[in-house]
mmCIF file of C-alpha atoms in Angstrom:
data_model
loop_
_atom_site.group_PDB
_atom_site.id
_atom_site.type_symbol
_atom_site.label_atom_id
_atom_site.label_comp_id
_atom_site.label_asym_id
_atom_site.label_seq_id
_atom_site.Cartn_x
_atom_site.Cartn_y
_atom_site.Cartn_z
ATOM 1 C CA LYS H 273 73.842 132.576 187.406
ATOM 2 C CA ALA H 274 76.491 130.703 186.154
ATOM 3 C CA GLY H 275 75.039 127.375 184.242
ATOM 4 C CA VAL H 276 76.505 124.053 184.375
ATOM 5 C CA THR H 277 80.297 123.854 184.312
ATOM 6 C CA GLN H 278 82.179 120.984 182.607
ATOM 7 C CA THR H 279 86.141 119.861 182.645
ATOM 8 C CA PRO H 280 88.006 119.415 180.769
ATOM 9 C CA ARG H 281 86.103 120.186 177.474
ATOM 10 C CA TYR H 282 87.956 117.890 175.248
ATOM 11 C CA LEU H 283 90.321 115.187 175.866
ATOM 12 C CA ILE H 284 92.599 112.307 174.125
ATOM 13 C CA LYS H 285 93.578 109.449 175.750
ATOM 14 C CA THR H 286 95.243 105.943 174.830
ATOM 15 C CA ARG H 287 93.768 102.835 175.660
ATOM 16 C CA GLY H 288 94.486 101.437 179.064
ATOM 17 C CA GLN H 289 94.619 104.887 180.782
ATOM 18 C CA GLN H 290 92.235 106.197 182.960
ATOM 19 C CA VAL H 291 89.949 109.568 182.657
ATOM 20 C CA THR H 292 88.245 111.724 185.318
ATOM 21 C CA LEU H 293 85.633 114.270 184.260
ATOM 22 C CA SER H 294 84.695 117.425 186.100
ATOM 23 C CA CYS H 295 80.870 118.565 187.015
ATOM 24 C CA SER H 296 80.320 121.995 188.823
ATOM 25 C CA PRO H 297 76.216 121.538 189.086
ATOM 26 C CA ILE H 298 74.427 125.055 188.893
ATOM 27 C CA SER H 299 74.386 127.210 192.178
ATOM 28 C CA GLY H 300 71.637 125.345 194.381
ATOM 29 C CA HIS H 301 71.044 122.432 192.239
ATOM 30 C CA ARG H 302 72.068 118.928 194.611
ATOM 31 C CA SER H 303 71.057 116.671 192.077
ATOM 32 C CA VAL H 304 73.913 115.694 189.275
ATOM 33 C CA SER H 305 73.558 113.764 186.684
ATOM 34 C CA TRP H 306 76.015 111.655 184.010
ATOM 35 C CA TYR H 307 74.863 110.970 180.418
ATOM 36 C CA GLN H 308 76.826 109.583 177.481
ATOM 37 C CA GLN H 309 76.390 110.350 173.977
ATOM 38 C CA THR H 310 77.763 108.523 171.206
ATOM 39 C CA PRO H 311 76.911 108.173 167.661
ATOM 40 C CA GLY H 312 75.721 104.367 167.806
ATOM 41 C CA GLN H 313 74.288 104.063 171.379
ATOM 42 C CA GLY H 314 72.891 107.954 171.733
ATOM 43 C CA LEU H 315 72.211 108.853 174.761
ATOM 44 C CA GLN H 316 72.330 107.231 177.383
ATOM 45 C CA PHE H 317 72.181 107.663 181.060
ATOM 46 C CA LEU H 318 75.236 106.751 183.321
ATOM 47 C CA PHE H 319 73.973 107.786 187.053
ATOM 48 C CA GLU H 320 72.593 110.307 189.378
ATOM 49 C CA TYR H 321 73.861 111.582 192.209
ATOM 50 C CA PHE H 322 72.098 113.139 195.663
ATOM 51 C CA SER H 323 73.785 114.086 198.525
ATOM 52 C CA GLU H 324 76.715 112.181 197.909
ATOM 53 C CA THR H 325 75.111 108.951 197.060
ATOM 54 C CA GLN H 326 74.360 107.426 193.748
ATOM 55 C CA ARG H 327 70.670 106.755 193.669
ATOM 56 C CA ASN H 328 70.128 105.821 190.393
ATOM 57 C CA LYS H 329 72.796 103.999 187.931
ATOM 58 C CA GLY H 330 71.955 103.018 184.223
ATOM 59 C CA ASN H 331 73.326 100.108 182.259
ATOM 60 C CA PHE H 332 77.200 100.200 182.046
ATOM 61 C CA PRO H 333 80.320 98.225 183.755
ATOM 62 C CA GLY H 334 81.738 98.889 186.325
ATOM 63 C CA ARG H 335 84.854 100.654 184.913
ATOM 64 C CA PHE H 336 82.622 103.530 184.969
ATOM 65 C CA SER H 337 82.010 105.159 188.161
ATOM 66 C CA GLY H 338 81.292 108.167 189.788
ATOM 67 C CA ARG H 339 80.923 110.251 192.306
ATOM 68 C CA GLN H 340 79.726 113.539 194.509
ATOM 69 C CA PHE H 341 81.446 115.735 196.906
ATOM 70 C CA SER H 342 79.695 117.670 200.061
ATOM 71 C CA ASN H 343 79.575 121.228 197.653
ATOM 72 C CA SER H 344 77.362 119.013 195.568
ATOM 73 C CA ARG H 345 80.246 119.121 192.344
ATOM 74 C CA SER H 346 80.909 115.884 190.949
ATOM 75 C CA GLU H 347 83.551 114.148 189.233
ATOM 76 C CA MET H 348 83.109 110.733 186.884
ATOM 77 C CA ASN H 349 85.677 107.920 185.977
ATOM 78 C CA VAL H 350 86.548 105.724 183.472
ATOM 79 C CA SER H 351 89.199 103.246 184.153
ATOM 80 C CA THR H 352 90.986 100.979 181.410
ATOM 81 C CA LEU H 353 89.737 103.335 178.941
ATOM 82 C CA GLU H 354 88.587 101.376 175.329
ATOM 83 C CA LEU H 355 87.908 102.820 171.579
ATOM 84 C CA GLY H 356 84.406 102.471 172.678
ATOM 85 C CA ASP H 357 84.469 105.333 175.633
ATOM 86 C CA SER H 358 85.294 107.621 173.133
ATOM 87 C CA ALA H 359 81.856 110.213 172.777
ATOM 88 C CA LEU H 360 80.800 113.591 174.435
ATOM 89 C CA TYR H 361 80.035 112.776 178.432
ATOM 90 C CA LEU H 362 77.390 115.095 179.601
ATOM 91 C CA CYS H 363 76.757 116.540 182.757
ATOM 92 C CA ALA H 364 73.507 117.636 183.816
ATOM 93 C CA SER H 365 72.045 119.598 187.110
ATOM 94 C CA SER H 366 69.099 119.977 188.795
ATOM 95 C CA PRO H 367 67.009 120.939 191.750
ATOM 96 C CA VAL H 368 65.487 118.870 194.524
ATOM 97 C CA ARG H 369 62.161 119.817 195.943
ATOM 98 C CA SER H 370 60.906 118.399 199.314
ATOM 99 C CA GLY H 371 58.157 116.310 199.423
ATOM 100 C CA GLY H 372 58.959 113.338 197.630
ATOM 101 C CA PRO H 373 59.737 112.709 193.416
ATOM 102 C CA SER H 374 57.995 114.590 191.417
ATOM 103 C CA TYR H 375 58.484 117.531 188.569
ATOM 104 C CA SER H 376 56.679 119.994 190.075
ATOM 105 C CA SER H 377 58.243 123.271 190.599
ATOM 106 C CA GLY H 378 60.706 122.598 188.670
ATOM 107 C CA ALA H 379 62.327 119.677 190.792
ATOM 108 C CA ASN H 380 64.695 117.053 188.833
ATOM 109 C CA VAL H 381 64.075 118.546 185.494
ATOM 110 C CA LEU H 382 68.096 118.702 183.848
ATOM 111 C CA THR H 383 70.374 121.710 182.682
ATOM 112 C CA PHE H 384 72.755 120.356 180.422
ATOM 113 C CA GLY H 385 76.753 121.097 180.527
ATOM 114 C CA ALA H 386 78.370 121.617 177.424
ATOM 115 C CA GLY H 387 80.129 118.364 177.717
ATOM 116 C CA SER H 388 83.610 116.622 177.666
ATOM 117 C CA ARG H 389 84.376 115.361 174.628
ATOM 118 C CA LEU H 390 86.559 112.053 175.133
ATOM 119 C CA THR H 391 88.797 110.920 172.082
ATOM 120 C CA VAL H 392 89.922 107.603 173.395
ATOM 121 C CA LEU H 393 93.160 106.150 170.698
ATOM 122 C CA ALA T 72 60.796 99.671 179.628
ATOM 123 C CA GLN T 73 60.075 102.946 178.468
ATOM 124 C CA SER T 74 61.593 103.778 175.352
ATOM 125 C CA VAL T 75 61.248 107.393 172.713
ATOM 126 C CA THR T 76 60.848 106.551 169.160
ATOM 127 C CA GLN T 77 61.723 109.259 166.549
ATOM 128 C CA PRO T 78 61.245 108.309 162.959
ATOM 129 C CA ASP T 79 63.021 111.084 161.403
ATOM 130 C CA ILE T 80 66.727 110.880 161.408
ATOM 131 C CA HIS T 81 67.092 114.487 159.216
ATOM 132 C CA ILE T 82 64.639 116.928 157.963
ATOM 133 C CA THR T 83 65.334 119.486 155.649
ATOM 134 C CA VAL T 84 62.888 122.719 155.827
ATOM 135 C CA SER T 85 63.358 126.011 153.731
ATOM 136 C CA GLU T 86 63.236 129.137 156.140
ATOM 137 C CA GLY T 87 60.038 130.838 156.933
ATOM 138 C CA ALA T 88 58.316 127.254 156.460
ATOM 139 C CA SER T 89 56.257 125.412 159.458
ATOM 140 C CA LEU T 90 57.937 122.532 161.333
ATOM 141 C CA GLU T 91 56.665 119.100 163.145
ATOM 142 C CA LEU T 92 59.078 116.333 164.201
ATOM 143 C CA ARG T 93 57.493 113.521 165.558
ATOM 144 C CA CYS T 94 57.952 111.577 168.965
ATOM 145 C CA ASN T 95 56.752 108.654 170.171
ATOM 146 C CA TYR T 96 56.714 106.719 173.823
ATOM 147 C CA SER T 97 56.356 103.393 174.987
ATOM 148 C CA TYR T 98 56.108 103.726 178.560
ATOM 149 C CA GLY T 99 53.274 102.304 181.190
ATOM 150 C CA ALA T 100 52.818 104.917 183.974
ATOM 151 C CA THR T 101 52.120 108.906 183.208
ATOM 152 C CA PRO T 102 54.978 110.360 181.215
ATOM 153 C CA TYR T 103 56.981 113.081 181.373
ATOM 154 C CA LEU T 104 57.715 114.443 178.222
ATOM 155 C CA PHE T 105 60.810 116.387 177.441
ATOM 156 C CA TRP T 106 62.107 118.233 174.150
ATOM 157 C CA TYR T 107 66.019 119.301 173.963
ATOM 158 C CA VAL T 108 67.789 120.727 171.566
ATOM 159 C CA GLN T 109 71.154 120.424 170.464
ATOM 160 C CA SER T 110 73.689 122.857 168.639
ATOM 161 C CA PRO T 111 76.955 121.769 167.148
ATOM 162 C CA GLY T 112 79.442 121.084 169.615
ATOM 163 C CA GLN T 113 76.628 122.174 172.894
ATOM 164 C CA GLY T 114 74.886 120.586 175.255
ATOM 165 C CA LEU T 115 71.254 120.180 175.449
ATOM 166 C CA GLN T 116 69.472 122.817 175.295
ATOM 167 C CA LEU T 117 65.546 122.332 177.137
ATOM 168 C CA LEU T 118 62.802 123.813 174.692
ATOM 169 C CA LEU T 119 59.703 122.651 176.845
ATOM 170 C CA LYS T 120 58.208 119.819 178.879
ATOM 171 C CA TYR T 121 55.025 118.291 179.702
ATOM 172 C CA PHE T 122 54.210 116.330 183.170
ATOM 173 C CA SER T 123 49.969 116.977 183.289
ATOM 174 C CA GLY T 124 47.178 119.368 182.785
ATOM 175 C CA ASP T 125 46.736 121.305 179.150
ATOM 176 C CA THR T 126 48.135 119.173 176.554
ATOM 177 C CA LEU T 127 49.497 121.891 174.138
ATOM 178 C CA VAL T 128 52.312 123.278 176.231
ATOM 179 C CA GLN T 129 54.511 126.165 174.949
ATOM 180 C CA GLY T 130 58.567 126.550 175.087
ATOM 181 C CA ILE T 131 60.855 128.701 174.187
ATOM 182 C CA LYS T 132 62.489 129.502 170.654
ATOM 183 C CA GLY T 133 58.606 129.920 169.357
ATOM 184 C CA PHE T 134 58.421 126.033 169.580
ATOM 185 C CA GLU T 135 55.229 124.358 170.620
ATOM 186 C CA ALA T 136 54.143 120.464 171.623
ATOM 187 C CA GLU T 137 51.519 118.862 172.344
ATOM 188 C CA PHE T 138 50.506 115.188 174.058
ATOM 189 C CA LYS T 139 48.317 112.451 172.481
ATOM 190 C CA ARG T 140 47.755 110.245 174.978
ATOM 191 C CA SER T 141 45.728 107.907 172.848
ATOM 192 C CA GLN T 142 48.619 108.341 169.922
ATOM 193 C CA SER T 143 50.867 107.991 172.560
ATOM 194 C CA SER T 144 53.047 110.902 170.926
ATOM 195 C CA PHE T 145 54.571 114.712 171.713
ATOM 196 C CA ASN T 146 55.240 116.091 168.844
ATOM 197 C CA LEU T 147 57.152 119.370 168.423
ATOM 198 C CA ARG T 148 55.886 121.895 166.199
ATOM 199 C CA LYS T 149 56.974 125.647 165.317
ATOM 200 C CA PRO T 150 55.253 127.885 162.585
ATOM 201 C CA SER T 151 57.923 129.588 160.913
ATOM 202 C CA VAL T 152 61.459 127.644 161.040
ATOM 203 C CA HIS T 153 64.010 130.102 161.396
ATOM 204 C CA TRP T 154 67.745 129.490 159.993
ATOM 205 C CA SER T 155 69.039 129.267 163.280
ATOM 206 C CA ASP T 156 66.577 126.823 164.229
ATOM 207 C CA ALA T 157 69.471 124.240 162.510
ATOM 208 C CA ALA T 158 70.023 121.814 164.914
ATOM 209 C CA GLU T 159 69.808 117.972 166.382
ATOM 210 C CA TYR T 160 66.795 117.658 168.570
ATOM 211 C CA PHE T 161 66.217 114.796 171.129
ATOM 212 C CA CYS T 162 62.640 113.745 172.612
ATOM 213 C CA ALA T 163 63.280 111.777 176.037
ATOM 214 C CA VAL T 164 60.883 110.505 178.364
ATOM 215 C CA GLY T 165 61.578 110.875 182.121
ATOM 216 C CA ILE T 166 61.325 108.428 185.075
ATOM 217 C CA LEU T 167 61.078 108.790 188.122
ATOM 218 C CA THR T 168 62.853 106.757 190.352
ATOM 219 C CA GLY T 169 65.299 105.787 193.325
ATOM 220 C CA GLY T 170 64.326 109.143 195.037
ATOM 221 C CA GLY T 171 65.102 110.463 191.955
ATOM 222 C CA ASN T 172 65.036 110.595 188.191
ATOM 223 C CA LYS T 173 66.530 109.851 184.636
ATOM 224 C CA LEU T 174 65.989 110.894 180.841
ATOM 225 C CA THR T 175 65.039 107.816 178.343
ATOM 226 C CA PHE T 176 66.218 109.963 174.937
ATOM 227 C CA GLY T 177 65.166 109.262 171.089
ATOM 228 C CA THR T 178 67.639 108.662 168.508
ATOM 229 C CA GLY T 179 67.360 112.579 167.116
ATOM 230 C CA THR T 180 65.984 114.321 164.807
ATOM 231 C CA GLN T 181 68.702 116.332 162.445
ATOM 232 C CA LEU T 182 67.380 119.498 161.148
ATOM 233 C CA LYS T 183 68.134 121.155 158.119
ATOM 234 C CA VAL T 184 66.780 124.185 157.592
ATOM 235 C CA GLU T 185 67.398 125.719 153.714
ATOM 236 C CA LEU T 186 67.878 129.440 153.123
#
């Protein structure tokens, strides 16, 4: 079973540009989450999508946005890039079970991709 | 608000020695706890998780963790460390919210293994 695939793995942008990162979840996983990892702030939650709807959002400015497609693939976009946006962006997917939110039977347990390393110059 | 503290930023152990990585959490409700490992240039791999029941949980690669509610701790242990265990280890608390979930991570512990 293929894991979570993130593209591109590495990219370099300049301040003011925008960037789009892509994430393909594990087959059958319908929830996709995004996290930002920086040396200064550590791992921080960006947002979570399920069934093409954002159902959780972290404390990031509106320059950070995302979406999910009907096949569960997800993209995140960062507009007007700043130097501080340089980070490893991690995508994670998880299965969703019926019966309400829980971690039982592996529901909501995150499997992470290798990340997209963004450098802003 | 929930938080996770990993007091040790760096730890160095000799290969074959035992290991314990500390994790303390702050969360008002029943905690869902995780340990992830990250090798250089890689994403996060789940080592183990605790939801309820037996407070000693077994994970992959010979790791185990013990949940102690009275101490708000979820320390990770391994009886004998291998050189390949050198990596960064993250403790996290999971929050079920909005119909889904999100993780709050600690700042990580960098493990170095001396041969």
